[in-house]
Short mmCIF file of C-alpha atoms in Angstrom, two decimals:
data_model
loop_
_atom_site.label_atom_id
_atom_site.label_comp_id
_atom_site.label_asym_id
_atom_site.label_seq_id
_atom_site.Cartn_x
_atom_site.Cartn_y
_atom_site.Cartn_z
CA MET A 1 23.80 -1.13 -0.84
CA ARG A 2 24.44 -4.51 -3.19
CA SER A 3 22.50 -7.54 -2.22
CA SER A 4 22.74 -11.26 -3.03
CA ARG A 5 26.67 -10.35 -4.00
CA PRO A 6 28.25 -13.51 -4.07
CA ASP A 7 30.97 -14.47 -2.05
CA ALA A 8 33.29 -16.54 -3.45
CA PRO A 9 37.00 -16.72 -4.93
CA PRO A 10 37.73 -15.73 -9.08
CA GLN A 11 37.26 -19.10 -10.76
CA ILE A 12 40.63 -21.44 -10.41
CA ARG A 13 41.55 -22.57 -14.70
CA ARG A 14 40.27 -26.22 -14.90
CA GLY A 15 44.11 -26.68 -16.53
CA HIS A 16 45.47 -25.88 -13.04
CA LEU A 17 43.70 -27.97 -11.31
CA ARG A 18 45.29 -30.93 -14.12
CA ALA A 19 48.17 -30.05 -13.17
CA ALA A 20 47.50 -30.25 -9.84
CA ALA A 21 46.13 -33.10 -10.30
CA ALA A 22 49.47 -34.99 -12.25
CA ALA A 23 51.57 -33.43 -10.26
CA ALA A 24 50.33 -36.94 -7.23
CA PRO A 25 48.79 -39.05 -9.30
CA ARG A 26 47.17 -42.15 -7.42
CA ASN A 27 44.54 -44.69 -7.83
CA GLY A 28 46.13 -45.42 -11.71
CA GLY A 29 46.58 -41.56 -12.52
CA ARG A 30 43.02 -40.21 -11.32
CA GLN A 31 41.56 -38.62 -8.35
CA THR A 32 38.69 -39.54 -5.84
CA VAL A 33 36.10 -37.05 -5.99
CA GLY A 34 37.71 -37.27 -2.19
CA GLU A 35 41.16 -35.93 -3.85
CA LEU A 36 39.65 -33.66 -5.47
CA ARG A 37 37.56 -31.75 -2.03
CA GLU A 38 40.49 -32.40 -0.86
CA LEU A 39 42.28 -29.99 -3.20
CA GLN A 40 40.09 -27.21 -3.20
CA ARG A 41 40.47 -27.36 0.14
CA LEU A 42 43.29 -26.71 0.26
CA ALA A 43 42.45 -23.93 -3.21
CA PHE A 44 40.44 -22.35 -1.41
CA ALA A 45 42.18 -21.85 1.59
CA THR A 46 44.76 -20.34 0.31
CA ILE A 47 43.32 -17.85 -1.62
CA SER A 48 41.88 -16.98 1.06
CA ARG A 49 44.07 -16.60 4.19
CA PRO A 50 44.64 -12.47 5.15
CA LEU A 51 47.82 -10.87 3.47
CA SER A 52 51.16 -10.14 4.64
CA ARG A 53 51.39 -6.35 6.64
CA ALA A 54 52.72 -4.95 3.19
CA GLY A 55 49.93 -6.14 0.85
CA GLY A 56 50.96 -9.56 -0.53
CA MET A 57 50.92 -13.30 -0.09
CA GLN A 58 52.21 -14.23 3.60
CA ARG A 59 55.01 -16.21 2.82
CA THR A 60 54.64 -18.87 5.85
CA TRP A 61 51.96 -21.28 6.16
CA ARG A 62 50.34 -21.94 9.18
CA ASP A 63 51.91 -24.97 10.00
CA GLY A 64 55.50 -22.95 9.84
CA ARG A 65 56.20 -25.05 5.94
CA ALA A 66 56.85 -22.06 3.17
CA THR A 67 53.84 -21.43 1.87
CA SER A 68 55.72 -22.10 -2.05
CA ALA A 69 56.38 -25.36 -0.74
CA VAL A 70 52.31 -25.59 0.16
CA VAL A 71 51.36 -23.91 -3.33
CA GLU A 72 53.72 -25.74 -5.22
CA GLY A 73 51.84 -29.31 -4.57
CA PHE A 74 48.57 -27.76 -7.05
CA ILE A 75 49.57 -24.80 -9.33
CA LYS A 76 52.71 -24.98 -12.00
CA PRO A 77 54.60 -22.00 -11.99
CA ASN A 78 54.94 -20.27 -16.34
CA ASP A 79 57.71 -19.60 -18.57
CA ARG A 80 56.12 -15.72 -16.31
CA LEU A 81 55.77 -16.45 -12.91
CA SER A 82 56.17 -18.45 -9.96
CA SER A 83 53.69 -21.44 -8.56
CA LEU A 84 53.32 -18.51 -5.09
CA GLU A 85 52.89 -15.87 -7.82
CA ARG A 86 49.95 -17.18 -9.30
CA ILE A 87 48.09 -18.03 -6.73
CA GLU A 88 49.09 -14.70 -4.98
CA ILE A 89 47.17 -13.22 -7.65
CA TYR A 90 43.09 -14.85 -6.84
CA ASN A 91 43.89 -13.98 -3.07
CA LYS A 92 44.99 -10.86 -3.67
CA GLN A 93 42.04 -10.15 -5.82
CA TYR A 94 39.55 -12.23 -2.98
CA TRP A 95 40.65 -10.54 0.00
CA PHE A 96 40.19 -6.59 -2.06
CA ARG A 97 37.36 -7.58 -2.95
CA LEU A 98 36.55 -8.35 1.38
CA LEU A 99 38.37 -4.82 1.48
CA ASP A 100 36.70 -3.57 -1.37
CA CYS A 101 32.72 -4.13 -0.04
CA LEU A 102 33.29 -2.70 3.30
CA TYR A 103 34.10 0.08 1.89
CA ASP A 104 31.43 0.79 0.47
CA ASP A 105 29.06 -0.62 2.99
CA TYR A 106 30.02 1.76 5.61
CA PRO A 107 31.06 4.80 4.62
CA GLY A 108 29.67 6.39 7.94
CA LEU A 109 31.33 3.94 10.08
CA ARG A 110 34.86 5.70 7.92
CA ALA A 111 33.99 9.30 7.54
CA ILE A 112 34.08 8.63 11.65
CA LEU A 113 37.35 7.28 11.58
CA GLY A 114 39.22 8.17 8.96
CA ASP A 115 40.31 6.33 6.06
CA ALA A 116 43.80 5.35 7.64
CA ARG A 117 42.04 4.38 11.39
CA PHE A 118 38.84 2.65 9.00
CA SER A 119 41.57 0.83 6.95
CA LYS A 120 43.09 -0.95 9.76
CA LEU A 121 38.97 -1.46 11.19
CA ARG A 122 38.71 -3.19 8.36
CA ILE A 123 41.57 -5.59 7.79
CA ALA A 124 41.12 -6.84 12.19
CA TYR A 125 37.60 -7.69 11.83
CA LEU A 126 37.80 -9.91 8.41
CA GLU A 127 41.18 -11.89 9.84
CA ARG A 128 38.64 -12.49 13.08
CA TYR A 129 36.48 -12.28 11.56
CA PRO A 130 36.36 -14.15 7.79
CA SER A 131 33.81 -13.74 4.92
CA ALA A 132 31.49 -17.91 5.82
CA SER A 133 28.91 -16.53 3.59
CA PHE A 134 28.48 -17.37 0.04
CA THR A 135 26.77 -13.83 -0.32
CA LEU A 136 28.92 -10.56 0.29
CA ARG A 137 25.91 -9.18 2.10
CA ASN A 138 26.05 -11.23 4.84
CA LEU A 139 29.89 -9.81 5.16
CA GLY A 140 29.40 -6.80 8.17
CA SER A 141 26.65 -8.64 10.15
CA ARG A 142 28.86 -9.73 12.39
CA LEU A 143 30.93 -5.91 12.96
CA VAL A 144 28.82 -5.44 15.00
CA ALA A 145 30.00 -8.19 17.58
CA PHE A 146 33.91 -7.29 16.52
CA LEU A 147 33.16 -2.92 17.94
CA GLY A 148 32.18 -4.62 21.37
CA GLU A 149 35.31 -7.12 21.69
CA ARG A 150 38.43 -4.44 20.04
CA SER A 151 36.61 -1.04 21.99
CA ASP A 152 40.71 -0.07 21.02
CA LEU A 153 40.18 0.58 17.42
CA ILE A 154 36.98 2.78 18.02
CA ALA A 155 38.42 4.32 20.61
CA GLN A 156 37.46 8.59 21.68
CA ARG A 157 34.36 7.51 19.52
CA THR A 158 32.57 3.98 21.11
CA ALA A 159 29.15 5.56 20.96
CA MET A 160 28.78 6.71 17.86
CA CYS A 161 31.22 4.00 15.74
CA LEU A 162 28.76 1.80 17.63
CA ASP A 163 25.71 3.77 16.94
CA MET A 164 27.32 3.32 13.32
CA ALA A 165 27.45 0.43 12.90
CA ARG A 166 23.92 -0.68 13.64
CA PHE A 167 22.99 2.26 11.84
CA GLU A 168 24.31 0.78 9.02
CA TRP A 169 23.94 -2.53 8.86
CA ALA A 170 20.28 -1.57 9.30
CA GLN A 171 20.42 -0.75 5.33
CA VAL A 172 21.96 -4.14 4.12
CA VAL A 173 19.07 -6.09 5.87
CA ALA A 174 16.13 -3.16 4.69
CA PHE A 175 17.36 -3.56 1.69
CA ASP A 176 17.13 -7.56 0.84
CA GLY A 177 15.54 -8.37 3.67
CA PRO A 178 12.11 -10.28 3.66
CA SER A 179 9.45 -9.00 3.79
CA LYS A 180 5.64 -10.63 5.10
CA PRO A 181 2.15 -10.00 3.43
CA PRO A 182 1.58 -5.95 4.31
CA LEU A 183 -1.17 -5.10 7.23
CA VAL A 184 -4.15 -3.75 5.43
CA PRO A 185 -7.51 -2.00 7.12
CA ASP A 186 -10.12 -4.54 6.40
CA ASP A 187 -7.42 -6.97 9.26
CA LEU A 188 -8.31 -4.46 11.51
CA LEU A 189 -12.17 -4.78 11.20
CA GLY A 190 -13.93 -5.91 14.09
CA ARG A 191 -10.69 -6.87 16.34
CA ASN A 192 -10.46 -6.23 20.08
CA PRO A 193 -6.91 -4.30 21.05
CA ALA A 194 -6.97 -5.72 23.50
CA LYS A 195 -6.09 -8.87 22.61
CA LEU A 196 -4.93 -7.92 18.62
CA ARG A 197 -1.69 -8.71 18.02
CA LEU A 198 0.95 -6.76 15.42
CA SER A 199 3.67 -7.97 13.67
CA VAL A 200 6.42 -5.50 12.29
CA GLN A 201 8.25 -6.51 8.68
CA PRO A 202 11.36 -7.83 9.20
CA TYR A 203 13.01 -5.60 6.58
CA LEU A 204 12.77 -2.95 9.52
CA THR A 205 15.11 -1.85 11.98
CA LEU A 206 14.06 0.54 15.16
CA LEU A 207 17.27 2.27 16.24
CA GLU A 208 17.52 4.49 19.27
CA MET A 209 20.38 5.92 19.40
CA GLY A 210 22.66 8.50 20.82
CA TYR A 211 23.96 11.19 17.61
CA PRO A 212 21.63 12.04 14.47
CA LEU A 213 23.68 9.70 12.53
CA ASP A 214 20.45 9.81 10.11
CA ASP A 215 21.38 13.31 8.90
CA PHE A 216 25.61 12.41 8.85
CA VAL A 217 24.71 10.03 6.46
CA ILE A 218 23.13 11.71 3.72
CA SER A 219 26.04 13.81 4.44
CA VAL A 220 28.71 12.10 3.84
CA LYS A 221 27.70 10.42 0.60
CA ARG A 222 25.95 13.69 -0.83
CA GLN A 223 29.57 14.76 -0.71
CA ASP A 224 31.61 11.32 -1.78
CA ARG A 225 28.78 12.07 -4.51
CA ALA A 226 29.63 15.31 -5.15
CA LEU A 227 33.63 13.88 -4.84
CA ARG A 228 32.86 11.73 -7.36
CA SER A 229 32.37 13.66 -10.15
CA GLU A 230 34.82 16.70 -9.94
CA ALA A 231 37.97 16.01 -12.25
CA SER A 232 40.81 15.88 -10.07
CA ASN A 233 44.58 16.12 -11.76
CA ALA A 234 46.64 15.31 -9.46
CA MET A 235 46.64 12.92 -6.40
CA GLU A 236 47.75 15.21 -3.84
CA GLU A 237 45.14 18.26 -4.47
CA GLU A 238 42.01 15.33 -4.62
CA ALA A 239 43.60 14.25 -0.65
CA LYS A 240 43.80 18.40 -0.11
CA THR A 241 39.63 18.61 -1.13
CA ARG A 242 38.99 15.70 1.17
CA ARG A 243 40.27 17.23 3.97
CA SER A 244 38.81 19.96 3.14
CA ARG A 245 35.73 18.78 3.26
CA ARG A 246 34.95 16.25 6.05
CA VAL A 247 31.68 16.49 6.97
CA ARG A 248 31.59 17.50 10.73
CA LEU A 249 31.08 15.36 13.55
CA PRO A 250 27.27 15.26 14.72
CA ARG A 251 26.96 16.25 19.02
CA ALA A 252 25.39 13.88 20.85
CA SER A 253 22.00 13.81 20.71
CA LYS A 254 19.00 11.20 20.92
CA THR A 255 17.17 9.46 17.59
CA PHE A 256 14.98 7.16 17.08
CA VAL A 257 14.61 6.01 13.75
CA GLY A 258 13.07 3.45 11.36
CA VAL A 259 15.61 2.30 9.02
CA HIS A 260 12.89 0.46 5.56
CA ARG A 261 12.03 0.34 2.57
CA HIS A 262 9.61 1.31 0.16
CA ASN A 263 8.88 0.21 -3.49
CA ASN A 264 12.52 -1.08 -3.12
CA ASP A 265 13.77 1.78 -2.05
CA LEU A 266 16.25 2.44 0.78
CA TYR A 267 14.62 4.82 3.67
CA TYR A 268 15.48 5.91 6.68
CA ARG A 269 12.58 7.76 9.26
CA ARG A 270 12.65 9.65 11.95
CA LEU A 271 10.42 9.16 14.89
CA GLU A 272 8.74 10.66 17.94
CA PRO A 273 10.02 8.68 21.41
CA SER A 274 6.67 7.55 21.91
CA GLU A 275 6.31 6.11 17.90
CA PHE A 276 9.00 3.91 18.60
CA GLY A 277 8.04 3.61 21.80
CA LEU A 278 4.13 1.87 20.53
CA LEU A 279 5.96 -0.28 17.26
CA ARG A 280 8.75 -1.50 19.74
CA ASP A 281 6.63 -2.67 22.22
CA LEU A 282 4.33 -4.17 18.73
CA ALA A 283 7.22 -5.57 17.76
CA GLY A 284 8.66 -7.34 20.87
CA GLY A 285 4.81 -9.65 21.48
CA ALA A 286 2.48 -7.33 23.28
CA SER A 287 -0.60 -6.21 22.08
CA VAL A 288 -2.30 -3.13 20.09
CA ALA A 289 -3.96 -2.11 23.60
CA GLU A 290 -0.33 -2.76 25.82
CA ALA A 291 1.65 -1.14 23.59
CA CYS A 292 -0.36 1.96 23.05
CA GLU A 293 -1.12 1.88 27.66
CA ALA A 294 3.16 2.03 27.83
CA ALA A 295 3.33 4.61 24.93
CA ILE A 296 1.07 7.30 26.85
CA SER A 297 3.27 6.50 30.94
CA ALA A 298 6.29 6.10 29.46
CA SER A 299 5.81 10.03 27.83
CA ASP A 300 6.02 13.48 29.20
CA GLU A 301 3.17 14.98 27.50
CA THR A 302 0.36 12.39 28.78
CA GLU A 303 -2.75 15.68 29.75
CA ALA A 304 -0.49 17.63 26.89
CA ALA A 305 -1.15 15.22 24.06
CA ASP A 306 -4.12 14.52 22.25
CA TRP A 307 -2.90 10.73 22.30
CA PRO A 308 -6.42 9.18 20.16
CA VAL A 309 -5.19 11.21 17.09
CA ARG A 310 -1.38 11.01 17.25
CA ILE A 311 -1.79 6.97 17.48
CA ARG A 312 -4.42 7.20 15.14
CA GLU A 313 -1.94 8.91 13.02
CA TRP A 314 1.09 6.62 12.57
CA PHE A 315 -0.73 3.57 12.78
CA GLN A 316 -2.02 4.55 9.59
CA THR A 317 1.32 5.87 8.34
CA TRP A 318 2.70 2.54 8.97
CA THR A 319 0.24 0.99 7.24
CA GLU A 320 0.68 3.26 4.06
CA LEU A 321 3.91 1.83 4.84
CA GLY A 322 3.80 -1.41 5.52
CA TRP A 323 5.43 -1.96 8.65
CA LEU A 324 2.67 -3.56 9.91
CA CYS A 325 1.32 -7.19 9.14
CA LYS A 326 -0.11 -10.29 11.21
CA ARG A 327 -0.26 -11.50 14.08
CA THR A 328 -1.57 -14.93 15.22
CA PHE A 329 -4.54 -14.01 16.70
#
């Protein structure tokens, strides 16, 4: 998992910009700040355009002009490369970087779909929702919404893929999301449970999933590590190895998970249904008494469970993990 990855294209050399300035001198050969800003926007628009289906730069500009005619206005050719070929290097680097980040950040979704379908999905996603942040940390922030729009890309595995996209985005949030001062036992002394309202850490995501994707992702990552450690002399043999070792998809099973960090490490923690419900209600603003009553009422174990002991153990665990924090009392 990465944090604060800069989402900027490779640097355009100053000499290239000088070439653009010399190509169309105005105001006595000097460019204004507004003209330089316009140049920067044009350069970035060129670099960040989606690649063609063949993996190269699109040859036609958005208004129908040849792309080569556009880039010749601000990038000069050299003795080896045309203007288009020079800017195409940056265009490819920019897009390959985005594609690689999605590849690394969504191993579970990739394992469900397979490399070919995942490759089609990530290209379609970036075309629909291009990166709009200074950091690549936010690159997948709209993936769940996109999958809802393009269910054709995850056909036959729709529910599983949506769960996985939520689960893997929750890991990004857990890795470098903000935190608040955790609750300490003294914060609860003398408080009336009927009026006491707590909150949960912003980096904690509570997920109700239809599949045990936490175990599945652990298996996928373990397999990826094993494959990377193996030396292969033939790409064909490596491909065969990958196919033969594909992790089996999980069967449907209601699963409750808290995705969080502890001591700067990423974790997933399975939750009991009642434990999940109690935490969810606390996060939603219910008082401690209201959340406990709702958890007990919704459970099928109302008579058999030793609720005071269980709830006390849950609160102790949450406090030790730093999940709980103060809300305005």
